[in-house]
C-alpha positions as a LaTeX table, in Angstrom:
\begin{tabular}{lrrr}
\hline
Residue & $x$ (\AA) & $y$ (\AA) & $z$ (\AA) \\
\hline
Ser1 & 23.33 & 22.82 & 2.30 \\
Thr2 & 23.95 & 22.68 & $-1.50$ \\
Pro3 & 21.09 & 22.96 & $-3.54$ \\
Asp4 & 19.15 & 20.20 & $-5.57$ \\
Ala5 & 18.43 & 20.18 & $-9.08$ \\
Ala6 & 14.90 & 19.51 & $-8.08$ \\
Pro7 & 12.47 & 22.08 & $-7.13$ \\
Ala8 & 13.16 & 23.87 & $-3.96$ \\
Ala9 & 9.71 & 24.40 & $-2.51$ \\
Ile10 & 6.36 & 23.24 & $-3.61$ \\
Thr11 & 5.12 & 26.81 & $-3.47$ \\
Asp12 & 7.44 & 27.95 & $-6.19$ \\
Gln13 & 5.46 & 24.44 & $-8.64$ \\
Pro14 & 2.32 & 25.10 & $-10.53$ \\
Lys15 & $-0.42$ & 23.28 & $-9.14$ \\
Pro16 & $-2.58$ & 20.66 & $-10.86$ \\
Ala17 & $-4.82$ & 21.87 & $-13.63$ \\
Lys18 & $-7.39$ & 19.59 & $-11.58$ \\
Ala19 & $-6.90$ & 18.60 & $-8.34$ \\
Phe20 & $-8.01$ & 14.83 & $-6.91$ \\
Gln21 & $-11.11$ & 14.91 & $-5.25$ \\
Asp22 & $-11.54$ & 13.21 & $-1.74$ \\
Phe23 & $-14.27$ & 11.38 & $-0.57$ \\
Ser24 & $-16.32$ & 13.63 & 1.40 \\
Asp25 & $-16.90$ & 11.16 & 4.35 \\
Val26 & $-13.06$ & 10.17 & 4.01 \\
Pro27 & $-11.01$ & 12.56 & 5.92 \\
Val28 & $-7.27$ & 13.05 & 5.85 \\
Thr29 & $-7.55$ & 12.21 & 9.58 \\
Asp30 & $-9.09$ & 8.60 & 8.48 \\
Pro31 & $-6.69$ & 6.01 & 9.46 \\
Asn32 & $-7.46$ & 4.30 & 5.99 \\
Tyr33 & $-7.09$ & 7.62 & 3.98 \\
Thr34 & $-3.88$ & 6.83 & 2.38 \\
Ala35 & $-5.49$ & 3.61 & 0.91 \\
Ile36 & $-9.06$ & 4.78 & $-0.14$ \\
Ile37 & $-7.48$ & 7.98 & $-1.95$ \\
Val38 & $-4.69$ & 5.89 & $-3.81$ \\
Leu39 & $-6.96$ & 2.76 & $-4.61$ \\
Arg40 & $-9.44$ & 5.87 & $-6.00$ \\
Tyr41 & $-6.83$ & 7.62 & $-7.78$ \\
Gln42 & $-5.87$ & 4.19 & $-9.47$ \\
Gly43 & $-9.60$ & 3.63 & $-10.47$ \\
Val44 & $-9.74$ & $-0.03$ & $-8.30$ \\
Ile45 & $-12.67$ & 1.72 & $-6.21$ \\
Asn46 & $-15.39$ & 4.24 & $-6.72$ \\
Gly47 & $-17.70$ & 5.99 & $-4.15$ \\
Tyr48 & $-21.68$ & 6.91 & $-4.61$ \\
Pro49 & $-23.10$ & 9.80 & $-7.14$ \\
Asp50 & $-23.13$ & 12.01 & $-3.99$ \\
Asn51 & $-18.70$ & 12.18 & $-3.69$ \\
Thr52 & $-19.51$ & 9.66 & $-0.26$ \\
Phe53 & $-17.50$ & 6.59 & $-0.11$ \\
His54 & $-19.71$ & 4.70 & 2.80 \\
Pro55 & $-16.48$ & 3.36 & 4.65 \\
Ala56 & $-18.68$ & 1.75 & 7.56 \\
Lys57 & $-20.39$ & $-0.19$ & 5.03 \\
Ser58 & $-19.92$ & $-4.08$ & 4.86 \\
Leu59 & $-19.02$ & $-5.94$ & 1.84 \\
Asn60 & $-21.32$ & $-8.48$ & 0.30 \\
Arg61 & $-20.10$ & $-11.69$ & $-1.60$ \\
Val62 & $-20.13$ & $-10.18$ & $-5.10$ \\
Glu63 & $-18.83$ & $-6.64$ & $-4.58$ \\
Ala64 & $-15.57$ & $-8.41$ & $-2.53$ \\
Leu65 & $-15.22$ & $-10.11$ & $-5.74$ \\
Lys66 & $-15.34$ & $-7.07$ & $-7.84$ \\
Leu67 & $-12.61$ & $-5.21$ & $-5.69$ \\
Ile68 & $-10.33$ & $-8.12$ & $-5.84$ \\
Phe69 & $-10.47$ & $-8.56$ & $-9.34$ \\
Glu70 & $-10.25$ & $-4.86$ & $-10.19$ \\
Ala71 & $-7.80$ & $-4.35$ & $-7.55$ \\
Thr72 & $-5.71$ & $-7.64$ & $-9.22$ \\
Gln73 & $-6.12$ & $-6.18$ & $-12.70$ \\
Met74 & $-7.25$ & $-9.78$ & $-13.57$ \\
Glu75 & $-8.99$ & $-10.57$ & $-16.99$ \\
Met76 & $-12.43$ & $-11.41$ & $-16.50$ \\
Gln77 & $-13.56$ & $-15.05$ & $-17.43$ \\
Thr78 & $-16.83$ & $-14.05$ & $-20.25$ \\
Gly79 & $-19.03$ & $-15.96$ & $-22.29$ \\
Val80 & $-19.92$ & $-18.95$ & $-19.60$ \\
Ala81 & $-23.32$ & $-18.44$ & $-17.92$ \\
Pro82 & $-23.12$ & $-18.76$ & $-13.74$ \\
Ala83 & $-25.54$ & $-21.29$ & $-14.49$ \\
Lys84 & $-24.04$ & $-23.32$ & $-11.38$ \\
Phe85 & $-26.05$ & $-21.39$ & $-8.75$ \\
Thr86 & $-29.46$ & $-21.39$ & $-8.72$ \\
Asp87 & $-30.01$ & $-17.67$ & $-7.21$ \\
Thr88 & $-27.61$ & $-15.51$ & $-9.83$ \\
Glu89 & $-28.26$ & $-14.55$ & $-13.11$ \\
Ser90 & $-26.17$ & $-14.44$ & $-16.31$ \\
Asn91 & $-26.95$ & $-11.06$ & $-17.08$ \\
Ala92 & $-25.96$ & $-9.80$ & $-13.86$ \\
Trp93 & $-23.30$ & $-6.84$ & $-13.62$ \\
Tyr94 & $-20.99$ & $-9.20$ & $-11.60$ \\
Ser95 & $-21.37$ & $-12.19$ & $-13.65$ \\
Gly96 & $-18.14$ & $-11.46$ & $-15.31$ \\
Tyr97 & $-16.20$ & $-11.55$ & $-11.51$ \\
Leu98 & $-18.41$ & $-14.56$ & $-10.50$ \\
Asn99 & $-17.11$ & $-16.57$ & $-13.66$ \\
Arg100 & $-13.66$ & $-15.62$ & $-12.91$ \\
Ala101 & $-13.72$ & $-16.72$ & $-9.31$ \\
Leu102 & $-15.30$ & $-20.18$ & $-10.57$ \\
Phe103 & $-12.75$ & $-20.23$ & $-13.10$ \\
Leu104 & $-9.96$ & $-20.05$ & $-10.44$ \\
Glu105 & $-11.74$ & $-22.08$ & $-7.53$ \\
Val106 & $-11.86$ & $-19.03$ & $-5.38$ \\
Ile107 & $-15.68$ & $-19.66$ & $-4.31$ \\
Asn108 & $-17.71$ & $-22.27$ & $-3.37$ \\
Gly109 & $-21.47$ & $-22.13$ & $-3.16$ \\
Tyr110 & $-23.43$ & $-23.72$ & $-0.61$ \\
Ala111 & $-25.15$ & $-27.14$ & $-0.23$ \\
Asp112 & $-28.65$ & $-26.07$ & $-1.28$ \\
Gly113 & $-27.28$ & $-25.23$ & $-4.75$ \\
Thr114 & $-27.15$ & $-21.30$ & $-4.04$ \\
Phe115 & $-24.31$ & $-18.48$ & $-4.22$ \\
Arg116 & $-26.06$ & $-15.76$ & $-2.05$ \\
Pro117 & $-24.29$ & $-13.00$ & $-3.69$ \\
Glu118 & $-26.08$ & $-10.75$ & $-1.37$ \\
Asn119 & $-24.37$ & $-12.24$ & 1.89 \\
Glu120 & $-21.63$ & $-10.07$ & 3.80 \\
Val121 & $-18.05$ & $-11.11$ & 3.56 \\
Asn122 & $-16.26$ & $-11.68$ & 6.99 \\
Leu123 & $-12.37$ & $-10.68$ & 7.42 \\
Val124 & $-11.10$ & $-14.29$ & 6.91 \\
Glu125 & $-13.42$ & $-15.02$ & 4.06 \\
Phe126 & $-12.15$ & $-11.81$ & 2.20 \\
Leu127 & $-8.57$ & $-13.06$ & 2.92 \\
Lys128 & $-8.92$ & $-16.41$ & 1.63 \\
Met129 & $-10.43$ & $-15.04$ & $-1.76$ \\
Leu130 & $-7.64$ & $-12.45$ & $-2.52$ \\
Glu131 & $-5.02$ & $-15.12$ & $-1.83$ \\
Ile132 & $-6.67$ & $-17.51$ & $-3.81$ \\
Ala133 & $-7.14$ & $-15.01$ & $-6.92$ \\
Gln134 & $-3.37$ & $-14.08$ & $-6.71$ \\
Lys135 & $-2.45$ & $-17.48$ & $-6.58$ \\
Val136 & $-0.20$ & $-16.67$ & $-3.17$ \\
Asp137 & 2.42 & $-19.05$ & $-2.46$ \\
Leu138 & 1.41 & $-20.34$ & 1.12 \\
Ser139 & 3.92 & $-23.21$ & 1.06 \\
Asp140 & 6.02 & $-21.15$ & 3.87 \\
Val141 & 3.54 & $-20.34$ & 6.20 \\
Asn142 & 4.21 & $-21.75$ & 9.75 \\
Leu143 & 0.50 & $-23.22$ & 10.25 \\
Asn144 & 0.94 & $-23.77$ & 14.11 \\
Gln145 & 1.47 & $-19.95$ & 14.87 \\
Leu146 & $-0.81$ & $-17.92$ & 16.72 \\
Ala147 & $-1.02$ & $-14.83$ & 14.69 \\
Tyr148 & $-3.57$ & $-13.30$ & 16.74 \\
Ala149 & $-5.33$ & $-13.28$ & 20.03 \\
Asp150 & $-8.72$ & $-14.28$ & 18.27 \\
Thr151 & $-7.50$ & $-16.66$ & 15.57 \\
Met152 & $-6.17$ & $-20.41$ & 16.20 \\
Pro153 & $-3.38$ & $-22.72$ & 14.43 \\
Gly154 & $-5.21$ & $-25.72$ & 12.69 \\
Gln155 & $-8.10$ & $-23.82$ & 11.31 \\
Trp156 & $-9.42$ & $-23.69$ & 7.54 \\
Tyr157 & $-8.02$ & $-19.99$ & 7.49 \\
Thr158 & $-4.85$ & $-20.40$ & 9.92 \\
Lys159 & $-2.69$ & $-19.71$ & 6.38 \\
Tyr160 & $-4.57$ & $-16.99$ & 4.89 \\
Val161 & $-4.31$ & $-15.22$ & 8.31 \\
Asn162 & $-0.65$ & $-15.91$ & 8.88 \\
Tyr163 & 0.36 & $-14.82$ & 5.32 \\
Ala164 & $-1.70$ & $-11.66$ & 6.37 \\
Lys165 & 0.39 & $-11.57$ & 9.49 \\
Ile166 & 3.44 & $-11.82$ & 7.89 \\
His167 & 3.14 & $-8.96$ & 5.46 \\
Lys168 & 1.34 & $-6.66$ & 7.67 \\
Leu169 & $-2.62$ & $-6.71$ & 5.74 \\
Leu170 & $-4.13$ & $-6.15$ & 9.12 \\
Thr171 & $-4.17$ & $-3.71$ & 11.86 \\
Pro172 & $-5.10$ & $-5.99$ & 15.26 \\
Asp173 & $-6.21$ & $-3.53$ & 17.84 \\
Ala174 & $-4.76$ & $-3.16$ & 21.28 \\
Asp175 & $-5.58$ & $-6.84$ & 22.34 \\
Asn176 & $-3.99$ & $-8.19$ & 19.29 \\
Lys177 & $-7.66$ & $-9.02$ & 18.13 \\
Ile178 & $-8.50$ & $-9.19$ & 14.79 \\
Phe179 & $-12.08$ & $-10.11$ & 14.45 \\
Pro180 & $-12.28$ & $-12.76$ & 11.83 \\
Asp181 & $-16.38$ & $-13.49$ & 11.76 \\
Lys182 & $-16.68$ & $-10.13$ & 11.70 \\
Ser183 & $-17.90$ & $-7.94$ & 8.33 \\
Val184 & $-15.31$ & $-6.64$ & 6.17 \\
Thr185 & $-15.99$ & $-3.22$ & 5.74 \\
Arg186 & $-15.33$ & $-1.17$ & 2.62 \\
Ala187 & $-12.75$ & 0.82 & 4.64 \\
Gln188 & $-11.22$ & $-2.22$ & 5.81 \\
Ala189 & $-11.09$ & $-4.15$ & 2.38 \\
Ala190 & $-9.53$ & $-1.04$ & 0.76 \\
Glu191 & $-6.53$ & $-1.09$ & 3.07 \\
Ile192 & $-6.29$ & $-4.57$ & 2.73 \\
Ile193 & $-6.25$ & $-4.49$ & $-0.84$ \\
Tyr194 & $-3.72$ & $-1.38$ & $-0.45$ \\
Arg195 & $-1.12$ & $-3.41$ & 1.28 \\
Phe196 & $-1.75$ & $-6.32$ & $-0.61$ \\
Arg197 & $-0.73$ & $-4.33$ & $-4.10$ \\
Asn198 & 2.37 & $-2.88$ & $-1.90$ \\
Val199 & 3.46 & $-6.22$ & $-1.19$ \\
Leu200 & 3.67 & $-7.40$ & $-4.82$ \\
Ser201 & 4.92 & $-4.28$ & $-5.82$ \\
Arg202 & 8.01 & $-3.74$ & $-3.44$ \\
Pro203 & 11.38 & $-3.99$ & $-5.15$ \\
Val204 & 13.17 & $-6.82$ & $-4.54$ \\
Ala205 & 17.19 & $-6.57$ & $-5.01$ \\
Pro206 & 19.88 & $-9.13$ & $-3.80$ \\
Thr207 & 22.31 & $-7.69$ & $-1.16$ \\
Pro208 & 26.39 & $-8.49$ & $-2.14$ \\
Ala209 & 27.56 & $-11.00$ & $-0.11$ \\
Gly210 & 29.81 & $-8.56$ & 2.59 \\
Asn211 & 27.96 & $-5.58$ & 2.18 \\
Asp212 & 25.75 & $-4.03$ & 5.07 \\
Thr213 & 23.96 & $-1.65$ & 2.82 \\
Pro214 & 21.16 & $-2.00$ & 0.59 \\
Ala215 & 21.78 & $-3.21$ & $-3.02$ \\
Leu216 & 21.10 & $-0.63$ & $-5.74$ \\
Ile217 & 17.61 & $-1.07$ & $-7.47$ \\
Gly218 & 18.91 & 0.79 & $-10.52$ \\
Pro219 & 16.53 & 3.13 & $-12.77$ \\
Val220 & 13.65 & 1.32 & $-12.75$ \\
Leu221 & 10.11 & 2.83 & $-12.14$ \\
Leu222 & 7.25 & 0.93 & $-10.99$ \\
Lys223 & 3.53 & 0.90 & $-11.76$ \\
Asp224 & 1.95 & 4.01 & $-9.87$ \\
Met225 & 5.43 & 5.60 & $-8.62$ \\
Ala226 & 7.01 & 8.81 & $-9.44$ \\
Leu227 & 10.72 & 9.29 & $-9.18$ \\
Tyr228 & 12.83 & 12.11 & $-7.18$ \\
Val229 & 16.18 & 12.76 & $-8.45$ \\
Ser230 & 18.64 & 14.49 & $-6.39$ \\
Ser231 & 21.30 & 15.54 & $-8.39$ \\
Gly232 & 23.06 & 17.84 & $-5.60$ \\
Tyr233 & 23.07 & 15.15 & $-3.04$ \\
His234 & 23.06 & 11.92 & $-5.60$ \\
Phe235 & 20.25 & 9.90 & $-4.62$ \\
Ala236 & 17.16 & 8.98 & $-5.90$ \\
Leu237 & 13.78 & 7.47 & $-4.60$ \\
Gln238 & 10.25 & 6.43 & $-5.82$ \\
Tyr239 & 7.25 & 7.61 & $-4.33$ \\
Pro240 & 3.24 & 7.38 & $-4.71$ \\
Lys241 & 2.64 & 9.10 & $-8.10$ \\
Leu242 & $-0.51$ & 10.58 & $-6.31$ \\
Trp243 & 1.62 & 12.17 & $-3.94$ \\
Phe244 & 3.58 & 15.58 & $-4.05$ \\
Tyr245 & 7.17 & 16.44 & $-2.49$ \\
Ala246 & 8.66 & 19.59 & $-1.17$ \\
Thr247 & 11.85 & 20.45 & 0.26 \\
Ile248 & 11.91 & 21.74 & 3.61 \\
Asp249 & 13.17 & 24.76 & 4.94 \\
Asn250 & 14.63 & 23.86 & 8.26 \\
Pro251 & 17.37 & 26.94 & 8.94 \\
Ser252 & 18.29 & 25.27 & 13.10 \\
Ala253 & 19.43 & 22.09 & 11.54 \\
Asp254 & 22.71 & 21.85 & 11.31 \\
Asp255 & 23.40 & 20.33 & 7.46 \\
Ile256 & 19.98 & 18.41 & 7.71 \\
Arg257 & 17.90 & 18.61 & 4.59 \\
Thr258 & 14.33 & 17.69 & 4.97 \\
Tyr259 & 11.72 & 16.73 & 2.24 \\
Gly260 & 8.16 & 16.13 & 2.70 \\
Phe261 & 5.92 & 13.51 & 0.61 \\
Gly262 & 2.38 & 13.54 & 0.78 \\
Pro263 & $-1.08$ & 13.32 & $-0.97$ \\
Lys264 & $-2.49$ & 16.50 & $-0.61$ \\
Asp265 & $-0.65$ & 20.02 & $-1.38$ \\
Leu266 & 2.04 & 20.46 & 0.87 \\
Ala267 & 2.08 & 24.02 & 0.85 \\
Thr268 & $-0.95$ & 24.10 & 3.00 \\
Asn269 & $-1.09$ & 20.44 & 4.15 \\
Pro270 & 1.46 & 18.94 & 6.23 \\
Pro271 & 3.41 & 16.16 & 5.08 \\
Leu272 & 2.76 & 12.35 & 5.65 \\
Val273 & 6.12 & 11.30 & 5.21 \\
Asn274 & 9.65 & 13.12 & 5.92 \\
Leu275 & 12.69 & 12.03 & 4.80 \\
Glu276 & 15.75 & 13.51 & 6.22 \\
Leu277 & 19.34 & 13.63 & 5.14 \\
Leu278 & 21.49 & 13.27 & 8.29 \\
Pro279 & 25.07 & 13.74 & 8.43 \\
Asp280 & 27.20 & 10.46 & 8.71 \\
Asn281 & 28.41 & 11.50 & 12.04 \\
Lys282 & 26.02 & 9.00 & 13.95 \\
Asn283 & 27.09 & 5.48 & 15.32 \\
Phe284 & 24.63 & 3.54 & 13.02 \\
Val285 & 23.90 & $-0.31$ & 13.48 \\
Pro286 & 21.25 & $-1.66$ & 11.37 \\
Asn287 & 18.90 & $-3.84$ & 14.03 \\
Leu288 & 16.55 & $-5.13$ & 11.76 \\
Val289 & 16.39 & $-6.72$ & 8.37 \\
Tyr290 & 13.65 & $-6.62$ & 6.13 \\
Lys291 & 14.20 & $-9.32$ & 3.35 \\
Thr292 & 17.57 & $-8.31$ & 2.44 \\
Tyr293 & 17.59 & $-4.55$ & 3.46 \\
Asn294 & 19.24 & $-3.28$ & 6.34 \\
Tyr295 & 17.81 & $-0.95$ & 8.40 \\
Gln296 & 16.93 & 0.63 & 11.80 \\
Arg297 & 13.85 & 0.99 & 12.97 \\
Glu298 & 12.54 & 2.96 & 15.98 \\
Glu299 & 9.07 & 3.91 & 17.12 \\
Ala300 & 7.50 & 6.59 & 19.88 \\
Asn301 & 4.32 & 8.05 & 20.61 \\
Gly302 & 2.88 & 6.90 & 17.03 \\
Val303 & 5.70 & 7.79 & 14.82 \\
Val304 & 7.59 & 5.01 & 13.50 \\
Ser305 & 11.39 & 6.08 & 11.88 \\
Phe306 & 13.82 & 4.28 & 9.09 \\
Thr307 & 17.35 & 5.08 & 9.14 \\
Thr308 & 19.63 & 3.60 & 6.43 \\
Lys309 & 22.23 & 4.03 & 4.14 \\
Ile310 & 22.99 & 3.57 & 0.25 \\
Glu311 & 25.95 & 2.36 & $-1.52$ \\
Gly312 & 28.55 & 5.78 & $-1.56$ \\
Ser313 & 26.78 & 7.98 & 0.39 \\
Thr314 & 28.44 & 10.02 & 3.35 \\
Arg315 & 24.61 & 10.63 & 4.59 \\
Leu316 & 22.28 & 8.87 & 6.58 \\
Tyr317 & 18.85 & 8.83 & 5.16 \\
Arg318 & 15.85 & 8.64 & 8.28 \\
Phe319 & 12.25 & 8.56 & 6.88 \\
Ser320 & 9.77 & 9.39 & 9.46 \\
Gly321 & 5.73 & 9.38 & 10.03 \\
Ser322 & 2.89 & 8.04 & 11.87 \\
Ala323 & 2.80 & 4.18 & 12.05 \\
Ala324 & $-0.08$ & 4.32 & 9.29 \\
Gln325 & 2.47 & 4.96 & 6.82 \\
Glu326 & 4.73 & 2.04 & 7.50 \\
Glu327 & 4.54 & 0.79 & 4.26 \\
Glu328 & 4.90 & 3.47 & 2.45 \\
Met329 & 8.31 & 4.37 & 4.15 \\
Leu330 & 9.15 & 0.81 & 3.60 \\
Asn331 & 8.48 & 0.92 & $-0.48$ \\
Met332 & 10.48 & 4.51 & $-0.62$ \\
Leu333 & 13.36 & 3.16 & 1.76 \\
Thr334 & 14.17 & $-0.15$ & $-0.40$ \\
Ser335 & 13.80 & 1.91 & $-3.97$ \\
Leu336 & 16.29 & 4.58 & $-2.45$ \\
Thr337 & 19.80 & 4.42 & $-4.74$ \\
Ser338 & 22.57 & 6.31 & $-5.81$ \\
Asp339 & 22.91 & 5.71 & $-9.45$ \\
Ile340 & 20.84 & 8.37 & $-10.98$ \\
Thr341 & 22.49 & 8.30 & $-14.38$ \\
Gly342 & 19.88 & 8.94 & $-17.06$ \\
Leu343 & 16.91 & 9.83 & $-14.15$ \\
Glu344 & 14.72 & 12.44 & $-14.69$ \\
Ser345 & 12.35 & 13.66 & $-11.62$ \\
Phe346 & 8.20 & 13.52 & $-12.06$ \\
Asn347 & 6.47 & 15.28 & $-9.35$ \\
Pro348 & 2.73 & 15.21 & $-10.58$ \\
Ala349 & 2.47 & 18.67 & $-8.93$ \\
Glu350 & 4.83 & 19.82 & $-11.77$ \\
Lys351 & 3.46 & 18.43 & $-14.83$ \\
Pro352 & $-0.34$ & 19.22 & $-14.43$ \\
Ala353 & $-1.09$ & 17.38 & $-18.20$ \\
Glu354 & $-0.23$ & 14.08 & $-16.27$ \\
Thr355 & $-1.90$ & 14.69 & $-13.16$ \\
Pro356 & $-4.89$ & 12.04 & $-12.95$ \\
Ala357 & $-8.15$ & 13.54 & $-12.51$ \\
Pro358 & $-11.24$ & 11.80 & $-11.12$ \\
\hline
\end{tabular}
């Protein structure tokens, strides 16, 4: 294979001056690891002084408001005391979030005039607060759809739950249940926020009429995304800025080039997502359309893969990883472009000064 102009291996790249620190109680094997670590990197969530996150701890009403507004970077409503409720104080740490929530009609109090800030928030309440705060367009949501085995059409929460279903904000259990009345944990809330931010930031470009390949995104960088550019294979893609990339040697693979992506040092840790460049000598018929992008999706033994092409390429691009990384793979897939004019790769591992510290 022709070598890329980009780095050949992670072992040849300088390491960050100060590596980003994981929470001690959120191992890399945790199903919510990526969501939690990325949101920490982005300054959305904080841990406790002992570097723990307490992922199983339930959120109360004001904690949920803080997370929602911090995650969506909304301007706080200040200068108005939350006097509507008898059990809140104007100088409380949460007053700005509470004021903003009242202004946007995200919350309601109870009939006795209280807000009960310490009450825990259940799943459907959290979804409602998030979607109202973000003014999500729910006009196209099918209110008659039975989204999950334990949610029903025609309920106050139906439109919020069905929106979450459409955009894969939740992971149901093996019986397709989400337990709507159960309190939201810190880890679950982080996962929902992380997926929701991906929905908001996913690039959208129309596919030209009569063209079965994805439209070009062009040199547009999304916030919190890094860029990989291969001049040798003439393609570029975006990936989470927290992550690293590495080319992976595979001598047994004939004319296949493999790249690894993940949030850990890839010299000693396995990648979360692999990208393989495959020769275009296979039958490839996209059998699934995601928005305006065509690709083939396969899943086996918990591993999901997506195969696609881009304009002008003689290769197939196949992303693979665990089902937990599906959103990351979709974002990377939809950012693929052959228009690399003027683009320059950025990898946090190469530029320690630009790698965020905790």
